[in-house]
Amino acid sequence: MTSTHSTQVLSLQFTPMQLLESTVGGELATWGQPGNQPLLPTAGTQLRLCPGEPSELVVQITNLSDRTLHLYLSVNGSFPGQCLIDVEGGELPAKGRIEAVLRFHLDANFFEAREALGPGQSQVLDHRQRLQIYTRTVLTNNDASDRGTLLADAVFSLHIRPDSRYLNYLPTVYREVDLIGRLLKLFEQTLDPSIQTLQLLWAYLDPLTAPASLLPFLAHWVGWPSDVPWSRAQQRRLIRRAMEIYRWRGTRRGLRLYLHLYTGLPLDAADTPESEKHISIQETFSQGFVLESARLGESARVGGGRPYHFEVHLRSPIPQDETLIRTIIEQEKPAFCTYELYLEERP
C-alpha cells in the first residue's frame, strides 16, 4: 500500500515494507490503563512494527522544480525506539528522484520490561510521526543548524503490534480486527512455554541433553546409582547406556563397555591384540584338576592355579581412580571370579 503527498516543489511517495493487516480504529491503541489520547487519522501511511524486528518505510522523493536541491530529512514524533534515515544522496537534481529509507527498531522486551509501565501509566502502541524535508544551500553535517526552507511536511503512523502466529489459523475476516490479534498474543505467550516443552520432551528424557536437575530422576528411572562421585559428563553417559550395561553384565563385553564409559578410554578394534588394547581384559585361568584328564606336574598341580581368574589392564594418559574402578569391576564380574588390576599411564 503506497500513498503520495505533493507540494509545489517535492512529490513524496510512501511505501511501507511491513503492512498492518488489521484496521486501526479512531483512538490510539494503548497497553495498560486507557487514557485520553489524541485521535489518529484512520487513512494514510501505516507501518507495522514488531518489537525486536526492524521495520522499514521507503520514501520516494521527486523534485518538481527546475533547480538542484540539497535535502535534509528529519523524523519527529513520540516513537520510543530508534529511527535511522538512509538517503541515497543529499543532492537531488532538477526533475530528479531519490529514495530514502526510514528504519525503525524497538527493543524485543518492549512488552515484558518491568520499567515499561508505572502506576497509573499506559503504554501507547500507535504513534503519529512527522517527516519534514528541508532544503539548504551548503551540504554539511545533518544537524538542526543546517536546516533551511521547509519543503515538505508529511504525517504517517507507526503501529506497535506483537507478532502472533495464532492469527494464521483464523479466517481473514477476523484478522482485520486489531483487538483480536492483541488478545490472541496474550494466550500465545501464556501457552507457548508449555507447547515448547512438549515439542522438546525428547531432550528432557535424553540424559545427554536433559537439565542437570533431572538427572537423578532419569537415574532412578533405569535403576542406576546416583550417589557415586562421577563427573556430570560420566553420569550422563552411564545413565544413557545403563540398559546395555545391564544386558551384558557378567561378561567381558559388559565390563569393557562400563570401563569405557567411565574412563573415556577408546574401544579398540576387534582385530587389535588384547595385550595392546587401552582396556585389556585377559583370562589367565586354566582347566584345573579334572579326573582322568589331568596329569600332575604337566597340566595340573595340587594346591596351585587360580580358576576363573582374569587381569584388567587400563592404559590411560591420565591417572585413574583405582578405588572406583575396583568398585566397578566387583559390581560387573561374576561372584566366583578373581582378578588383578593394573593401571598403566601411557600416552
mmCIF file of C-alpha atoms in Angstrom:
data_model
loop_
_atom_site.group_PDB
_atom_site.id
_atom_site.type_symbol
_atom_site.label_atom_id
_atom_site.label_comp_id
_atom_site.label_asym_id
_atom_site.label_seq_id
_atom_site.Cartn_x
_atom_site.Cartn_y
_atom_site.Cartn_z
ATOM 1 C CA MET A 1 0.000 0.000 0.000
ATOM 2 C CA THR A 2 1.502 3.311 -1.095
ATOM 3 C CA SER A 3 0.444 6.897 -0.524
ATOM 4 C CA THR A 4 1.525 10.080 -2.248
ATOM 5 C CA HIS A 5 1.949 13.630 -0.916
ATOM 6 C CA SER A 6 2.785 16.523 -3.241
ATOM 7 C CA THR A 7 3.825 20.134 -2.787
ATOM 8 C CA GLN A 8 4.880 22.753 -5.318
ATOM 9 C CA VAL A 9 8.491 21.587 -5.042
ATOM 10 C CA LEU A 10 8.505 17.926 -3.983
ATOM 11 C CA SER A 11 6.384 14.835 -4.513
ATOM 12 C CA LEU A 12 6.607 12.104 -1.811
ATOM 13 C CA GLN A 13 5.508 8.510 -2.229
ATOM 14 C CA PHE A 14 5.428 6.313 0.896
ATOM 15 C CA THR A 15 5.747 2.519 0.661
ATOM 16 C CA PRO A 16 5.653 0.603 3.975
ATOM 17 C CA MET A 17 7.547 -2.690 3.927
ATOM 18 C CA GLN A 18 5.513 -4.180 6.816
ATOM 19 C CA LEU A 19 1.805 -3.753 6.342
ATOM 20 C CA LEU A 20 -0.805 -3.536 9.051
ATOM 21 C CA GLU A 21 -3.314 -6.312 8.361
ATOM 22 C CA SER A 22 -5.974 -5.223 10.843
ATOM 23 C CA THR A 23 -7.908 -1.999 10.832
ATOM 24 C CA VAL A 24 -6.968 0.618 13.420
ATOM 25 C CA GLY A 25 -9.836 2.491 14.969
ATOM 26 C CA GLY A 26 -10.081 6.176 15.703
ATOM 27 C CA GLU A 27 -8.446 6.062 19.149
ATOM 28 C CA LEU A 28 -4.830 5.239 19.724
ATOM 29 C CA ALA A 29 -4.236 1.730 20.998
ATOM 30 C CA THR A 30 -2.680 1.633 24.469
ATOM 31 C CA TRP A 31 -1.163 -1.031 26.687
ATOM 32 C CA GLY A 32 -2.166 -0.603 30.294
ATOM 33 C CA GLN A 33 -4.790 1.724 31.666
ATOM 34 C CA PRO A 34 -6.711 3.614 28.982
ATOM 35 C CA GLY A 35 -6.365 7.361 28.968
ATOM 36 C CA ASN A 36 -7.468 10.334 26.954
ATOM 37 C CA GLN A 37 -5.314 10.142 23.834
ATOM 38 C CA PRO A 38 -5.443 12.304 20.706
ATOM 39 C CA LEU A 39 -7.167 10.921 17.658
ATOM 40 C CA LEU A 40 -5.152 9.288 14.902
ATOM 41 C CA PRO A 41 -6.258 9.536 11.286
ATOM 42 C CA THR A 42 -7.513 6.185 10.001
ATOM 43 C CA ALA A 43 -6.327 6.931 6.457
ATOM 44 C CA GLY A 44 -2.776 7.497 5.266
ATOM 45 C CA THR A 45 0.500 5.619 5.516
ATOM 46 C CA GLN A 46 0.563 2.962 8.250
ATOM 47 C CA LEU A 47 3.652 0.938 9.169
ATOM 48 C CA ARG A 48 3.526 -2.166 11.368
ATOM 49 C CA LEU A 49 6.347 -2.653 13.874
ATOM 50 C CA CYS A 50 7.054 -5.796 15.921
ATOM 51 C CA PRO A 51 9.388 -5.486 18.935
ATOM 52 C CA GLY A 52 12.798 -6.915 18.160
ATOM 53 C CA GLU A 53 12.259 -6.779 14.386
ATOM 54 C CA PRO A 54 13.227 -3.876 12.098
ATOM 55 C CA SER A 55 10.549 -2.154 10.031
ATOM 56 C CA GLU A 56 11.195 -0.001 7.014
ATOM 57 C CA LEU A 57 9.319 2.792 5.296
ATOM 58 C CA VAL A 58 10.562 3.688 1.806
ATOM 59 C CA VAL A 59 10.050 7.322 0.766
ATOM 60 C CA GLN A 60 10.441 8.173 -2.906
ATOM 61 C CA ILE A 61 11.249 11.875 -3.294
ATOM 62 C CA THR A 62 10.728 13.581 -6.676
ATOM 63 C CA ASN A 63 11.984 17.080 -7.418
ATOM 64 C CA LEU A 64 9.274 19.022 -9.291
ATOM 65 C CA SER A 65 11.337 22.201 -9.591
ATOM 66 C CA ASP A 66 13.929 23.283 -12.155
ATOM 67 C CA ARG A 67 16.798 23.633 -9.700
ATOM 68 C CA THR A 68 19.026 21.272 -7.765
ATOM 69 C CA LEU A 69 18.097 20.776 -4.110
ATOM 70 C CA HIS A 70 20.223 19.774 -1.145
ATOM 71 C CA LEU A 71 17.901 17.959 1.209
ATOM 72 C CA TYR A 72 17.853 17.280 4.919
ATOM 73 C CA LEU A 73 15.321 14.789 6.355
ATOM 74 C CA SER A 74 14.019 14.820 9.908
ATOM 75 C CA VAL A 75 11.565 12.445 11.614
ATOM 76 C CA ASN A 76 9.819 13.659 14.744
ATOM 77 C CA GLY A 77 7.182 12.091 16.961
ATOM 78 C CA SER A 78 6.536 10.076 20.092
ATOM 79 C CA PHE A 79 8.021 6.769 18.882
ATOM 80 C CA PRO A 80 10.029 5.310 21.847
ATOM 81 C CA GLY A 81 12.512 3.330 19.731
ATOM 82 C CA GLN A 82 15.258 4.146 17.261
ATOM 83 C CA CYS A 83 14.851 5.707 13.838
ATOM 84 C CA LEU A 84 17.629 5.678 11.247
ATOM 85 C CA ILE A 85 17.418 7.604 7.984
ATOM 86 C CA ASP A 86 19.276 6.233 4.967
ATOM 87 C CA VAL A 87 19.319 8.531 1.906
ATOM 88 C CA GLU A 88 20.939 7.722 -1.436
ATOM 89 C CA GLY A 89 22.447 11.194 -1.519
ATOM 90 C CA GLY A 90 21.683 14.613 -0.167
ATOM 91 C CA GLU A 91 21.682 16.203 -3.618
ATOM 92 C CA LEU A 92 18.508 15.979 -5.688
ATOM 93 C CA PRO A 93 18.859 17.261 -9.276
ATOM 94 C CA ALA A 94 16.090 19.112 -11.100
ATOM 95 C CA LYS A 95 13.269 16.747 -12.088
ATOM 96 C CA GLY A 96 15.263 14.001 -10.411
ATOM 97 C CA ARG A 97 14.231 11.310 -7.986
ATOM 98 C CA ILE A 98 15.886 9.672 -4.969
ATOM 99 C CA GLU A 99 14.797 7.200 -2.309
ATOM 100 C CA ALA A 100 15.088 7.471 1.436
ATOM 101 C CA VAL A 101 14.619 4.516 3.795
ATOM 102 C CA LEU A 102 13.317 5.138 7.301
ATOM 103 C CA ARG A 103 14.295 2.235 9.565
ATOM 104 C CA PHE A 104 12.519 1.849 12.900
ATOM 105 C CA HIS A 105 13.626 -0.535 15.639
ATOM 106 C CA LEU A 106 12.141 -1.331 19.045
ATOM 107 C CA ASP A 107 13.658 -3.444 21.843
ATOM 108 C CA ALA A 108 12.481 -7.049 21.885
ATOM 109 C CA ASN A 109 11.396 -6.763 25.541
ATOM 110 C CA PHE A 110 9.105 -3.809 24.897
ATOM 111 C CA PHE A 111 6.048 -5.600 26.310
ATOM 112 C CA GLU A 112 7.880 -7.513 29.057
ATOM 113 C CA ALA A 113 10.116 -4.782 30.517
ATOM 114 C CA ARG A 114 9.185 -4.000 34.113
ATOM 115 C CA GLU A 115 10.087 -0.354 33.699
ATOM 116 C CA ALA A 116 7.758 -0.003 30.707
ATOM 117 C CA LEU A 117 4.778 0.850 32.915
ATOM 118 C CA GLY A 118 4.446 2.681 36.188
ATOM 119 C CA PRO A 119 1.440 3.017 38.478
ATOM 120 C CA GLY A 120 -1.399 4.657 36.618
ATOM 121 C CA GLN A 121 0.541 4.827 33.333
ATOM 122 C CA SER A 122 -0.302 3.412 29.933
ATOM 123 C CA GLN A 123 1.937 2.459 27.034
ATOM 124 C CA VAL A 124 0.947 3.900 23.672
ATOM 125 C CA LEU A 125 1.039 1.401 20.821
ATOM 126 C CA ASP A 126 0.128 3.751 17.952
ATOM 127 C CA HIS A 127 2.355 6.723 17.193
ATOM 128 C CA ARG A 128 1.946 9.547 14.729
ATOM 129 C CA GLN A 129 5.260 10.548 13.173
ATOM 130 C CA ARG A 130 6.090 13.597 11.087
ATOM 131 C CA LEU A 131 8.556 13.585 8.205
ATOM 132 C CA GLN A 132 9.958 17.007 7.428
ATOM 133 C CA ILE A 133 12.201 17.731 4.451
ATOM 134 C CA TYR A 134 14.297 20.897 4.350
ATOM 135 C CA THR A 135 16.493 22.417 1.677
ATOM 136 C CA ARG A 136 19.802 24.114 2.298
ATOM 137 C CA THR A 137 22.425 25.822 0.216
ATOM 138 C CA VAL A 138 25.518 24.044 1.630
ATOM 139 C CA LEU A 139 25.697 20.283 2.239
ATOM 140 C CA THR A 140 27.240 19.770 5.680
ATOM 141 C CA ASN A 141 26.577 17.504 8.659
ATOM 142 C CA ASN A 142 22.937 16.622 9.279
ATOM 143 C CA ASP A 143 22.051 18.670 12.296
ATOM 144 C CA ALA A 144 19.477 21.301 13.161
ATOM 145 C CA SER A 145 21.817 24.199 12.362
ATOM 146 C CA ASP A 146 21.886 23.183 8.696
ATOM 147 C CA ARG A 147 18.154 23.336 8.161
ATOM 148 C CA GLY A 148 16.901 25.785 5.589
ATOM 149 C CA THR A 149 13.489 26.166 3.994
ATOM 150 C CA LEU A 150 10.820 23.577 4.816
ATOM 151 C CA LEU A 151 9.790 21.948 1.525
ATOM 152 C CA ALA A 152 7.538 19.079 2.676
ATOM 153 C CA ASP A 153 5.758 18.074 5.861
ATOM 154 C CA ALA A 154 4.037 14.650 5.798
ATOM 155 C CA VAL A 155 2.436 12.559 8.540
ATOM 156 C CA PHE A 156 2.484 8.760 8.824
ATOM 157 C CA SER A 157 1.667 6.369 11.653
ATOM 158 C CA LEU A 158 3.579 3.583 13.408
ATOM 159 C CA HIS A 159 1.633 0.719 14.973
ATOM 160 C CA ILE A 160 3.442 -1.487 17.504
ATOM 161 C CA ARG A 161 1.951 -4.971 17.376
ATOM 162 C CA PRO A 162 3.140 -8.320 18.751
ATOM 163 C CA ASP A 163 3.706 -10.987 16.126
ATOM 164 C CA SER A 164 1.058 -13.648 16.823
ATOM 165 C CA ARG A 165 1.171 -16.930 14.908
ATOM 166 C CA TYR A 166 -2.341 -17.749 16.060
ATOM 167 C CA LEU A 167 -3.744 -15.282 13.524
ATOM 168 C CA ASN A 168 -2.683 -17.656 10.751
ATOM 169 C CA TYR A 169 -5.334 -20.124 11.913
ATOM 170 C CA LEU A 170 -8.207 -17.640 11.699
ATOM 171 C CA PRO A 171 -10.295 -16.623 8.696
ATOM 172 C CA THR A 172 -9.325 -13.377 7.025
ATOM 173 C CA VAL A 173 -12.341 -11.541 8.393
ATOM 174 C CA TYR A 174 -11.056 -11.980 11.970
ATOM 175 C CA ARG A 175 -7.543 -10.821 11.098
ATOM 176 C CA GLU A 176 -8.953 -7.440 10.157
ATOM 177 C CA VAL A 177 -9.860 -6.726 13.791
ATOM 178 C CA ASP A 178 -6.902 -5.263 15.646
ATOM 179 C CA LEU A 179 -8.141 -6.259 19.096
ATOM 180 C CA ILE A 180 -8.273 -9.966 18.179
ATOM 181 C CA GLY A 181 -4.591 -10.023 17.254
ATOM 182 C CA ARG A 182 -3.509 -8.426 20.521
ATOM 183 C CA LEU A 183 -5.838 -10.672 22.509
ATOM 184 C CA LEU A 184 -4.509 -13.837 20.871
ATOM 185 C CA LYS A 185 -0.940 -12.772 21.667
ATOM 186 C CA LEU A 186 -1.781 -12.961 25.383
ATOM 187 C CA PHE A 187 -2.835 -16.611 25.005
ATOM 188 C CA GLU A 188 0.164 -17.356 22.816
ATOM 189 C CA GLN A 189 2.658 -16.027 25.375
ATOM 190 C CA THR A 190 0.886 -17.989 28.123
ATOM 191 C CA LEU A 191 0.723 -21.331 26.270
ATOM 192 C CA ASP A 192 3.988 -21.202 24.308
ATOM 193 C CA PRO A 193 6.261 -22.371 27.171
ATOM 194 C CA SER A 194 4.132 -25.491 27.668
ATOM 195 C CA ILE A 195 3.948 -26.160 23.931
ATOM 196 C CA GLN A 196 7.708 -25.797 23.525
ATOM 197 C CA THR A 197 8.278 -28.148 26.456
ATOM 198 C CA LEU A 198 6.094 -30.800 24.805
ATOM 199 C CA GLN A 199 7.829 -30.343 21.457
ATOM 200 C CA LEU A 200 11.236 -30.774 23.125
ATOM 201 C CA LEU A 201 10.190 -33.507 25.540
ATOM 202 C CA TRP A 202 12.696 -35.888 23.954
ATOM 203 C CA ALA A 203 15.530 -33.589 25.074
ATOM 204 C CA TYR A 204 14.328 -33.766 28.690
ATOM 205 C CA LEU A 205 14.325 -37.585 28.556
ATOM 206 C CA ASP A 206 17.779 -37.935 26.973
ATOM 207 C CA PRO A 207 20.495 -37.930 29.683
ATOM 208 C CA LEU A 208 22.916 -36.197 27.293
ATOM 209 C CA THR A 209 20.668 -33.128 26.893
ATOM 210 C CA ALA A 210 18.450 -33.197 29.991
ATOM 211 C CA PRO A 211 18.829 -30.458 32.635
ATOM 212 C CA ALA A 212 21.192 -31.378 35.459
ATOM 213 C CA SER A 213 18.336 -31.252 37.974
ATOM 214 C CA LEU A 214 16.561 -34.037 36.048
ATOM 215 C CA LEU A 215 19.489 -36.498 36.084
ATOM 216 C CA PRO A 216 18.609 -38.080 39.490
ATOM 217 C CA PHE A 217 15.121 -38.837 38.186
ATOM 218 C CA LEU A 218 16.478 -40.407 34.987
ATOM 219 C CA ALA A 219 18.984 -42.431 37.023
ATOM 220 C CA HIS A 220 16.206 -43.707 39.289
ATOM 221 C CA TRP A 221 14.110 -44.470 36.216
ATOM 222 C CA VAL A 222 16.686 -47.026 34.979
ATOM 223 C CA GLY A 223 17.786 -48.168 38.437
ATOM 224 C CA TRP A 224 21.198 -46.519 38.216
ATOM 225 C CA PRO A 225 23.009 -45.293 41.370
ATOM 226 C CA SER A 226 23.307 -41.517 41.521
ATOM 227 C CA ASP A 227 25.302 -41.218 44.773
ATOM 228 C CA VAL A 228 28.640 -42.270 43.219
ATOM 229 C CA PRO A 229 31.145 -39.384 42.794
ATOM 230 C CA TRP A 230 31.106 -39.335 38.988
ATOM 231 C CA SER A 231 31.566 -36.224 36.944
ATOM 232 C CA ARG A 232 28.492 -34.767 35.218
ATOM 233 C CA ALA A 233 29.646 -35.983 31.784
ATOM 234 C CA GLN A 234 30.341 -39.510 33.081
ATOM 235 C CA GLN A 235 26.975 -39.642 34.795
ATOM 236 C CA ARG A 236 25.179 -38.668 31.589
ATOM 237 C CA ARG A 237 26.952 -41.331 29.517
ATOM 238 C CA LEU A 238 26.421 -44.099 32.066
ATOM 239 C CA ILE A 239 22.725 -43.380 32.582
ATOM 240 C CA ARG A 240 22.159 -43.359 28.821
ATOM 241 C CA ARG A 241 23.830 -46.770 28.375
ATOM 242 C CA ALA A 242 22.549 -48.318 31.612
ATOM 243 C CA MET A 243 20.234 -50.844 29.937
ATOM 244 C CA GLU A 244 23.051 -52.019 27.656
ATOM 245 C CA ILE A 245 25.362 -52.437 30.656
ATOM 246 C CA TYR A 246 22.684 -54.491 32.425
ATOM 247 C CA ARG A 247 22.246 -56.663 29.345
ATOM 248 C CA TRP A 248 25.940 -57.604 29.215
ATOM 249 C CA ARG A 249 26.604 -57.758 32.955
ATOM 250 C CA GLY A 250 28.984 -60.602 33.936
ATOM 251 C CA THR A 251 30.720 -60.676 30.527
ATOM 252 C CA ARG A 252 33.955 -59.268 29.190
ATOM 253 C CA ARG A 253 31.999 -57.048 26.785
ATOM 254 C CA GLY A 254 29.870 -55.585 29.572
ATOM 255 C CA LEU A 255 32.876 -54.819 31.795
ATOM 256 C CA ARG A 256 34.806 -53.264 28.907
ATOM 257 C CA LEU A 257 31.811 -51.068 27.991
ATOM 258 C CA TYR A 258 31.386 -49.895 31.592
ATOM 259 C CA LEU A 259 35.079 -49.006 31.919
ATOM 260 C CA HIS A 260 34.982 -47.242 28.544
ATOM 261 C CA LEU A 261 32.037 -45.040 29.586
ATOM 262 C CA TYR A 262 33.613 -44.215 32.944
ATOM 263 C CA THR A 263 37.249 -43.638 31.924
ATOM 264 C CA GLY A 264 36.645 -42.294 28.409
ATOM 265 C CA LEU A 265 39.279 -44.667 27.006
ATOM 266 C CA PRO A 266 38.557 -45.762 23.431
ATOM 267 C CA LEU A 267 37.158 -49.121 22.437
ATOM 268 C CA ASP A 268 39.817 -50.579 20.167
ATOM 269 C CA ALA A 269 39.020 -52.523 17.021
ATOM 270 C CA ALA A 270 38.187 -56.186 17.402
ATOM 271 C CA ASP A 271 41.298 -57.303 15.497
ATOM 272 C CA THR A 272 43.617 -55.417 17.898
ATOM 273 C CA PRO A 273 45.586 -57.863 20.081
ATOM 274 C CA GLU A 274 44.154 -57.995 23.591
ATOM 275 C CA SER A 275 47.504 -57.151 25.126
ATOM 276 C CA GLU A 276 47.658 -53.867 23.164
ATOM 277 C CA LYS A 277 44.157 -52.532 23.825
ATOM 278 C CA HIS A 278 43.557 -49.495 26.013
ATOM 279 C CA ILE A 279 41.113 -51.576 28.067
ATOM 280 C CA SER A 280 42.597 -55.057 28.139
ATOM 281 C CA ILE A 281 40.807 -57.967 29.874
ATOM 282 C CA GLN A 282 42.778 -61.213 29.719
ATOM 283 C CA GLU A 283 41.621 -64.535 31.100
ATOM 284 C CA THR A 284 44.514 -66.473 32.631
ATOM 285 C CA PHE A 285 42.747 -69.335 34.379
ATOM 286 C CA SER A 286 43.490 -72.977 33.429
ATOM 287 C CA GLN A 287 41.309 -76.039 33.288
ATOM 288 C CA GLY A 288 42.285 -77.067 36.806
ATOM 289 C CA PHE A 289 42.229 -80.612 38.217
ATOM 290 C CA VAL A 290 39.850 -82.851 36.243
ATOM 291 C CA LEU A 291 39.764 -86.602 36.926
ATOM 292 C CA GLU A 292 41.025 -88.863 34.150
ATOM 293 C CA SER A 293 42.305 -85.895 32.119
ATOM 294 C CA ALA A 294 44.707 -84.022 34.420
ATOM 295 C CA ARG A 295 48.327 -85.015 34.763
ATOM 296 C CA LEU A 296 50.162 -83.893 37.869
ATOM 297 C CA GLY A 297 53.163 -81.760 37.092
ATOM 298 C CA GLU A 298 52.061 -81.208 33.495
ATOM 299 C CA SER A 299 48.501 -79.813 33.159
ATOM 300 C CA ALA A 300 47.568 -79.679 36.845
ATOM 301 C CA ARG A 301 49.142 -79.477 40.223
ATOM 302 C CA VAL A 302 47.780 -79.952 43.709
ATOM 303 C CA GLY A 303 47.109 -76.671 45.543
ATOM 304 C CA GLY A 304 48.091 -74.480 42.603
ATOM 305 C CA GLY A 305 46.322 -72.363 39.967
ATOM 306 C CA ARG A 306 43.505 -69.843 40.182
ATOM 307 C CA PRO A 307 40.419 -70.955 38.285
ATOM 308 C CA TYR A 308 38.192 -68.245 36.755
ATOM 309 C CA HIS A 309 40.860 -65.590 37.165
ATOM 310 C CA PHE A 310 41.361 -62.609 34.827
ATOM 311 C CA GLU A 311 43.511 -59.498 34.559
ATOM 312 C CA VAL A 312 42.401 -55.945 33.763
ATOM 313 C CA HIS A 313 44.944 -53.548 32.242
ATOM 314 C CA LEU A 314 43.967 -49.906 31.801
ATOM 315 C CA ARG A 315 46.361 -47.877 29.670
ATOM 316 C CA SER A 316 45.415 -44.236 30.195
ATOM 317 C CA PRO A 317 47.325 -40.947 29.678
ATOM 318 C CA ILE A 318 45.819 -39.545 32.903
ATOM 319 C CA PRO A 319 45.647 -41.056 36.405
ATOM 320 C CA GLN A 320 42.515 -43.056 37.200
ATOM 321 C CA ASP A 321 40.679 -43.571 40.484
ATOM 322 C CA GLU A 322 41.721 -47.109 41.418
ATOM 323 C CA THR A 323 39.162 -47.428 44.228
ATOM 324 C CA LEU A 324 36.234 -46.569 41.979
ATOM 325 C CA ILE A 325 37.493 -48.807 39.174
ATOM 326 C CA ARG A 326 37.720 -51.744 41.570
ATOM 327 C CA THR A 327 34.161 -50.992 42.676
ATOM 328 C CA ILE A 328 33.055 -51.183 39.028
ATOM 329 C CA ILE A 329 34.858 -54.481 38.461
ATOM 330 C CA GLU A 330 33.439 -56.025 41.642
ATOM 331 C CA GLN A 331 29.961 -54.982 40.532
ATOM 332 C CA GLU A 332 30.254 -56.347 36.996
ATOM 333 C CA LYS A 333 32.242 -59.579 37.373
ATOM 334 C CA PRO A 334 30.716 -62.947 38.308
ATOM 335 C CA ALA A 335 30.919 -63.548 42.057
ATOM 336 C CA PHE A 336 33.162 -66.642 41.717
ATOM 337 C CA CYS A 337 35.832 -64.882 39.629
ATOM 338 C CA THR A 338 39.047 -63.345 40.915
ATOM 339 C CA TYR A 339 41.020 -60.624 39.182
ATOM 340 C CA GLU A 340 44.058 -58.390 39.206
ATOM 341 C CA LEU A 341 44.061 -54.719 38.202
ATOM 342 C CA TYR A 342 46.961 -52.936 36.514
ATOM 343 C CA LEU A 343 46.853 -49.180 35.866
ATOM 344 C CA GLU A 344 49.404 -48.024 33.312
ATOM 345 C CA GLU A 345 49.959 -44.407 32.362
ATOM 346 C CA ARG A 346 50.935 -44.108 28.726
ATOM 347 C CA PRO A 347 50.102 -41.515 26.009
#
